[in-house]
CSV table of C-alpha atoms in Angstrom, one decimal:
chain,number,residue,atom,x,y,z
A,18,MET,CA,112.8,119.6,104.1
A,19,SER,CA,115.6,118.1,102.0
A,20,ILE,CA,117.5,114.8,102.2
A,21,LEU,CA,120.8,113.9,100.6
A,22,ILE,CA,121.7,110.2,100.4
A,23,LYS,CA,125.4,110.0,99.5
A,24,ASN,CA,127.5,107.2,98.0
A,25,VAL,CA,124.8,104.7,97.5
A,26,GLU,CA,124.3,102.2,94.6
A,27,VAL,CA,120.9,102.7,92.8
A,28,ILE,CA,119.1,99.7,91.3
A,29,SER,CA,116.2,100.8,89.1
A,30,PRO,CA,113.9,99.2,86.4
A,31,ASP,CA,115.1,99.6,82.8
A,32,SER,CA,112.0,100.6,81.1
A,33,SER,CA,113.6,100.3,77.6
A,34,ALA,CA,114.6,96.7,78.1
A,35,GLY,CA,111.3,95.1,79.0
A,36,ASN,CA,109.8,93.2,81.9
A,37,GLY,CA,112.0,92.4,84.9
A,38,THR,CA,115.2,94.1,83.8
A,39,PHE,CA,117.1,96.3,86.1
A,40,VAL,CA,120.1,98.6,85.8
A,41,ARG,CA,122.7,99.5,88.4
A,42,SER,CA,124.2,102.9,88.8
A,43,GLY,CA,127.5,101.8,90.3
A,44,GLU,CA,128.8,103.0,93.7
A,45,ASN,CA,129.0,106.6,94.9
A,46,THR,CA,125.7,107.7,93.5
A,47,ASN,CA,123.9,110.5,95.2
A,48,ILE,CA,120.1,111.0,95.6
A,49,TYR,CA,118.7,114.4,96.4
A,50,ILE,CA,115.2,114.7,97.8
A,51,VAL,CA,113.2,117.8,98.4
A,52,GLY,CA,109.8,117.5,100.2
A,53,ASP,CA,108.2,114.4,98.9
A,54,ARG,CA,110.0,114.3,95.5
A,55,ILE,CA,113.3,112.8,94.3
A,56,VAL,CA,114.7,115.8,92.3
A,57,ALA,CA,118.1,114.4,91.2
A,58,ILE,CA,120.0,111.1,91.0
A,59,GLY,CA,123.6,111.1,89.9
A,60,LYS,CA,127.3,111.4,90.7
A,61,ASP,CA,127.3,115.2,90.9
A,62,ASP,CA,127.6,117.2,94.0
A,63,TYR,CA,124.3,118.5,95.3
A,64,PRO,CA,123.5,121.3,97.8
A,65,GLU,CA,123.8,120.5,101.4
A,66,ALA,CA,120.5,119.1,102.8
A,67,ASP,CA,118.7,119.2,106.1
A,68,THR,CA,119.4,115.5,106.5
A,69,ILE,CA,122.4,113.7,105.1
A,70,ILE,CA,122.5,109.9,105.0
A,71,ASP,CA,125.7,108.0,104.2
A,72,GLY,CA,124.7,105.2,101.8
A,73,THR,CA,128.2,103.6,101.6
A,74,ASN,CA,127.9,99.8,101.1
A,75,MET,CA,124.1,100.2,100.7
A,76,VAL,CA,121.7,100.0,97.7
A,77,ALA,CA,118.6,102.1,97.0
A,78,LEU,CA,115.8,100.7,94.9
A,79,PRO,CA,112.2,101.6,94.2
A,80,GLY,CA,109.6,100.6,96.7
A,81,LEU,CA,108.2,97.1,96.4
A,82,VAL,CA,104.5,96.6,95.5
A,83,ASN,CA,102.3,93.9,97.1
A,84,ALA,CA,99.7,93.4,94.3
A,85,HIS,CA,97.2,91.3,96.3
A,86,THR,CA,96.5,91.5,100.0
A,87,HIS,CA,93.8,91.1,102.7
A,88,ALA,CA,95.9,93.2,105.1
A,89,ALA,CA,93.7,92.8,108.2
A,90,MET,CA,94.1,89.0,107.9
A,91,THR,CA,97.5,89.3,109.6
A,92,LEU,CA,95.3,88.8,112.7
A,93,PHE,CA,94.5,85.2,111.4
A,94,ARG,CA,98.1,84.2,110.8
A,95,GLY,CA,98.6,80.5,111.5
A,96,MET,CA,94.9,79.8,111.6
A,97,GLY,CA,93.9,76.8,109.7
A,98,ASP,CA,97.2,75.4,108.4
A,99,ASP,CA,97.2,72.3,106.2
A,100,LEU,CA,93.7,72.9,104.8
A,101,PRO,CA,92.7,73.4,101.1
A,102,LEU,CA,91.1,76.8,100.3
A,103,ASP,CA,87.5,75.6,100.4
A,104,GLU,CA,87.8,74.1,103.9
A,105,TRP,CA,90.1,77.0,105.1
A,106,LEU,CA,87.5,79.6,104.1
A,107,ASN,CA,84.3,77.8,105.1
A,108,ASN,CA,85.5,76.3,108.4
A,109,ARG,CA,88.0,78.7,109.7
A,110,ILE,CA,88.3,82.1,108.0
A,111,TRP,CA,84.7,83.1,107.3
A,112,PRO,CA,83.4,82.1,110.8
A,113,ALA,CA,86.3,84.2,112.3
A,114,GLU,CA,85.7,87.1,110.0
A,115,ALA,CA,82.0,87.2,111.0
A,116,LYS,CA,83.2,88.3,114.5
A,117,LEU,CA,85.6,91.1,113.4
A,118,THR,CA,84.8,94.7,114.2
A,119,ALA,CA,85.8,97.8,112.3
A,120,GLU,CA,88.4,98.5,115.1
A,121,ASP,CA,89.8,95.0,114.6
A,122,VAL,CA,90.3,95.6,110.9
A,123,TYR,CA,92.0,98.9,111.6
A,124,TRP,CA,94.6,97.4,113.9
A,125,GLY,CA,95.0,94.4,111.6
A,126,VAL,CA,95.8,96.7,108.7
A,127,LYS,CA,98.1,98.8,110.9
A,128,LEU,CA,100.1,95.6,111.8
A,129,SER,CA,100.3,94.6,108.2
A,130,LEU,CA,101.5,98.1,107.2
A,131,VAL,CA,104.3,98.0,109.7
A,132,GLU,CA,105.5,94.7,108.3
A,133,MET,CA,105.2,96.0,104.7
A,134,ILE,CA,107.2,99.2,105.4
A,135,LYS,CA,109.9,97.2,107.3
A,136,SER,CA,110.3,95.0,104.2
A,137,GLY,CA,110.5,97.8,101.7
A,138,THR,CA,106.9,97.6,100.4
A,139,THR,CA,105.5,101.1,99.7
A,140,ALA,CA,102.3,100.2,97.9
A,141,PHE,CA,99.7,97.5,98.1
A,142,ALA,CA,96.4,96.4,96.5
A,143,ASP,CA,93.9,95.3,99.2
A,144,MET,CA,90.4,93.8,99.1
A,145,TYR,CA,88.5,93.3,102.4
A,146,PHE,CA,85.6,94.9,104.4
A,147,PHE,CA,85.4,97.8,106.8
A,148,MET,CA,87.5,99.4,104.2
A,149,GLU,CA,87.2,102.9,105.6
A,150,GLU,CA,89.3,101.6,108.5
A,151,ALA,CA,91.9,100.6,105.9
A,152,VAL,CA,91.8,104.2,104.5
A,153,ARG,CA,92.4,105.5,108.0
A,154,ALA,CA,95.4,103.3,108.5
A,155,VAL,CA,96.9,104.1,105.1
A,156,GLU,CA,96.5,107.8,105.6
A,157,GLU,CA,98.4,107.6,108.9
A,158,ALA,CA,101.2,105.3,107.6
A,159,GLY,CA,102.1,107.3,104.5
A,160,ILE,CA,102.0,104.3,102.2
A,161,ARG,CA,100.2,104.1,98.8
A,162,ALA,CA,97.3,101.7,98.3
A,163,SER,CA,94.6,100.5,95.9
A,164,LEU,CA,91.6,99.7,98.0
A,165,SER,CA,88.4,97.8,97.3
A,166,ILE,CA,85.5,96.4,99.2
A,167,GLY,CA,85.4,92.6,98.8
A,168,MET,CA,82.0,91.8,97.5
A,169,THR,CA,80.5,88.4,98.2
A,170,PRO,CA,76.8,88.7,97.5
A,171,PHE,CA,75.7,85.1,98.1
A,172,ASP,CA,72.0,85.6,99.0
A,173,LYS,CA,72.3,89.4,99.7
A,174,ASP,CA,70.8,92.2,97.7
A,175,TYR,CA,73.0,92.9,94.7
A,176,GLU,CA,72.0,96.5,94.4
A,177,GLU,CA,72.8,97.3,98.0
A,178,ILE,CA,76.2,95.7,97.8
A,179,LEU,CA,77.0,97.6,94.6
A,180,LYS,CA,75.8,100.8,96.1
A,181,GLU,CA,78.1,100.4,99.1
A,182,SER,CA,81.1,99.8,96.8
A,183,LYS,CA,80.1,102.7,94.5
A,184,ASN,CA,80.0,105.1,97.5
A,185,PHE,CA,83.4,103.9,98.7
A,186,VAL,CA,84.9,104.2,95.2
A,187,SER,CA,83.7,107.8,94.7
A,188,LYS,CA,84.4,109.0,98.2
A,189,TRP,CA,88.0,107.8,98.5
A,190,ASN,CA,89.5,107.6,95.0
A,191,GLY,CA,92.4,110.0,95.1
A,192,ALA,CA,92.4,110.5,98.9
A,193,ALA,CA,95.5,111.0,101.0
A,194,SER,CA,96.9,113.5,98.5
A,195,GLY,CA,96.5,110.9,95.7
A,196,ARG,CA,98.1,108.0,97.6
A,197,ILE,CA,94.8,106.1,97.7
A,198,LEU,CA,93.1,104.7,94.6
A,199,THR,CA,89.9,102.7,94.7
A,200,MET,CA,88.7,99.7,92.7
A,201,TYR,CA,85.6,97.4,92.6
A,202,GLY,CA,86.3,94.1,94.3
A,203,PRO,CA,84.0,91.3,93.3
A,204,HIS,CA,85.5,88.4,95.3
A,205,ALA,CA,85.5,85.6,92.7
A,206,PRO,CA,83.2,83.9,90.2
A,207,TYR,CA,82.4,81.2,92.8
A,208,THR,CA,80.9,83.8,95.2
A,209,CYS,CA,79.6,86.3,92.5
A,210,PRO,CA,77.2,85.0,89.9
A,211,PRO,CA,77.6,86.1,86.3
A,212,GLU,CA,74.8,88.7,86.4
A,213,PHE,CA,76.5,90.3,89.4
A,214,LEU,CA,79.9,90.4,87.6
A,215,LYS,CA,78.2,92.0,84.6
A,216,ALA,CA,76.7,94.7,86.9
A,217,VAL,CA,80.1,95.3,88.5
A,218,ALA,CA,81.8,95.7,85.1
A,219,LEU,CA,79.3,98.3,84.0
A,220,GLU,CA,79.7,100.3,87.2
A,221,ALA,CA,83.5,100.2,87.0
A,222,GLU,CA,83.4,101.4,83.4
A,223,LYS,CA,81.1,104.2,84.4
A,224,ASP,CA,83.3,105.3,87.2
A,225,GLY,CA,86.6,105.0,85.3
A,226,VAL,CA,88.2,102.6,87.9
A,227,GLY,CA,89.5,99.1,87.8
A,228,ILE,CA,88.5,95.7,89.2
A,229,HIS,CA,90.3,93.5,91.7
A,230,ILE,CA,89.2,89.8,91.7
A,231,HIS,CA,90.4,86.3,92.5
A,232,LEU,CA,90.5,84.0,89.4
A,233,ALA,CA,91.2,80.3,88.9
A,234,GLU,CA,92.8,79.8,92.3
A,235,THR,CA,92.0,76.1,92.7
A,236,ALA,CA,91.2,73.2,90.5
A,237,LYS,CA,88.0,72.7,92.4
A,238,GLU,CA,86.9,76.3,91.6
A,239,VAL,CA,87.5,75.7,87.9
A,240,GLU,CA,85.5,72.4,87.9
A,241,ASP,CA,82.7,73.9,89.9
A,242,MET,CA,82.3,76.9,87.6
A,243,LYS,CA,82.4,74.7,84.5
A,244,GLU,CA,79.7,72.5,86.0
A,245,LYS,CA,77.5,75.4,87.3
A,246,TYR,CA,77.9,78.0,84.5
A,247,GLY,CA,79.6,76.1,81.6
A,248,GLY,CA,82.9,78.0,81.6
A,249,THR,CA,86.1,78.5,83.4
A,250,PRO,CA,86.5,81.4,85.9
A,251,VAL,CA,88.5,83.3,83.3
A,252,GLU,CA,85.9,82.7,80.6
A,253,LEU,CA,83.1,83.8,82.9
A,254,ALA,CA,85.0,87.0,83.8
A,255,ALA,CA,85.7,87.8,80.2
A,256,GLU,CA,82.0,87.2,79.2
A,257,ALA,CA,80.9,89.4,82.0
A,258,GLY,CA,82.9,92.3,80.6
A,259,LEU,CA,85.4,92.6,83.4
A,260,PHE,CA,88.3,92.8,81.0
A,261,ASN,CA,86.8,95.9,79.4
A,262,VAL,CA,88.4,97.9,82.3
A,263,HIS,CA,91.7,97.6,84.0
A,264,THR,CA,91.6,94.3,85.9
A,265,LEU,CA,93.9,92.9,88.5
A,266,ALA,CA,93.4,89.1,88.8
A,267,ALA,CA,94.8,87.3,91.8
A,268,HIS,CA,96.2,83.8,91.7
A,269,CYS,CA,95.4,82.5,88.1
A,270,VAL,CA,96.8,79.1,89.0
A,271,HIS,CA,94.6,76.7,86.9
A,272,LEU,CA,94.5,78.1,83.4
A,273,THR,CA,93.8,76.6,80.0
A,274,GLN,CA,95.6,77.9,76.9
A,275,GLN,CA,92.3,79.7,76.0
A,276,ASP,CA,92.3,81.4,79.5
A,277,ILE,CA,95.8,82.7,79.0
A,278,LYS,CA,94.8,84.0,75.6
A,279,LEU,CA,91.8,85.8,77.1
A,280,LEU,CA,93.9,87.3,79.9
A,281,ALA,CA,96.4,88.6,77.3
A,282,GLU,CA,93.8,90.0,75.0
A,283,GLY,CA,92.0,91.7,77.9
A,284,GLY,CA,95.2,93.4,79.1
A,285,VAL,CA,94.7,91.8,82.5
A,286,PHE,CA,97.4,92.2,85.2
A,287,VAL,CA,98.0,89.0,87.2
A,288,ALA,CA,99.0,89.1,90.9
A,289,HIS,CA,101.2,86.0,91.5
A,290,ASN,CA,100.7,84.6,95.0
A,291,PRO,CA,103.2,81.7,95.4
A,292,GLN,CA,103.2,81.5,99.2
A,293,SER,CA,99.4,81.5,99.5
A,294,ASN,CA,99.1,79.0,96.7
A,295,LEU,CA,101.6,76.6,98.4
A,296,LYS,CA,100.2,77.1,101.9
A,297,LEU,CA,96.7,76.1,100.7
A,298,GLY,CA,98.0,73.4,98.3
A,299,SER,CA,96.3,75.2,95.4
A,300,GLY,CA,99.0,74.6,92.8
A,301,VAL,CA,101.7,76.5,90.9
A,302,ALA,CA,100.7,79.2,88.5
A,303,PRO,CA,101.9,79.0,84.9
A,304,VAL,CA,103.9,82.2,85.1
A,305,PRO,CA,106.4,81.5,82.2
A,306,GLN,CA,103.5,80.8,79.9
A,307,MET,CA,101.7,84.0,80.9
A,308,LEU,CA,104.9,86.1,80.5
A,309,ALA,CA,105.4,84.6,77.1
A,310,GLU,CA,102.0,85.9,76.0
A,311,GLY,CA,102.8,89.4,77.3
A,312,ILE,CA,100.7,89.2,80.5
A,313,PRO,CA,102.1,91.4,83.2
A,314,VAL,CA,102.6,89.2,86.3
């Protein structure tokens, strides 16, 4: 199966120029695809293909990546507007999630994937539960994904929760012809005590996979963690050893200068979530300051 896209303008990242810089190919560029690989991009003539697409007056760009999702929560869209995160979770979302079935999660993810693909998103990083249903949806959709079970131990058995995640990580990492990668997903320092975070960090290091976590999303979270454990969420994550492996930290809204330094030194990738932060009134992340310190946002 071959595809030839003719007379299109290609916009692609300029890896030599640093973060956020793109280059344009100019009009009348051709893209030649064989199977699941782009084999040539340029203004040369290529062999006739099984499918020819006229790209005149169009642009082609790499697929977008949604770096932090709870895809099945498309089912809860519009639920609990005008509430801060703490009330939204405790009074609306967690009670509703307690009633979800595996089949609900499957269809919620499927809906989310349709919306992603229609908007040009070809990869996403998701943290939720019933994640084998997310695997099924991703396999069918042809999209790429980093998947993790969201771990919220509360009063549950730490070892049992870690065992479930470990089994998921080992079973599905590299699935769907390599389109699926797995990570450990401790929900956040306010739902995962320090000793649990330390255990997660050790398991992730053993298994050679990364960690996906929420950090410093609200001012309340930061104050609660300082009062309960004597440190900011970022400090607690660093002390637990999370930054010894590849870590994807969502939100990172309320950061001290020391937090930013720790994120930079730990090589942490930050997922910026402006719509979520504004919907819940959480605040505005210090993106310019993070970028200035070399943190990938």
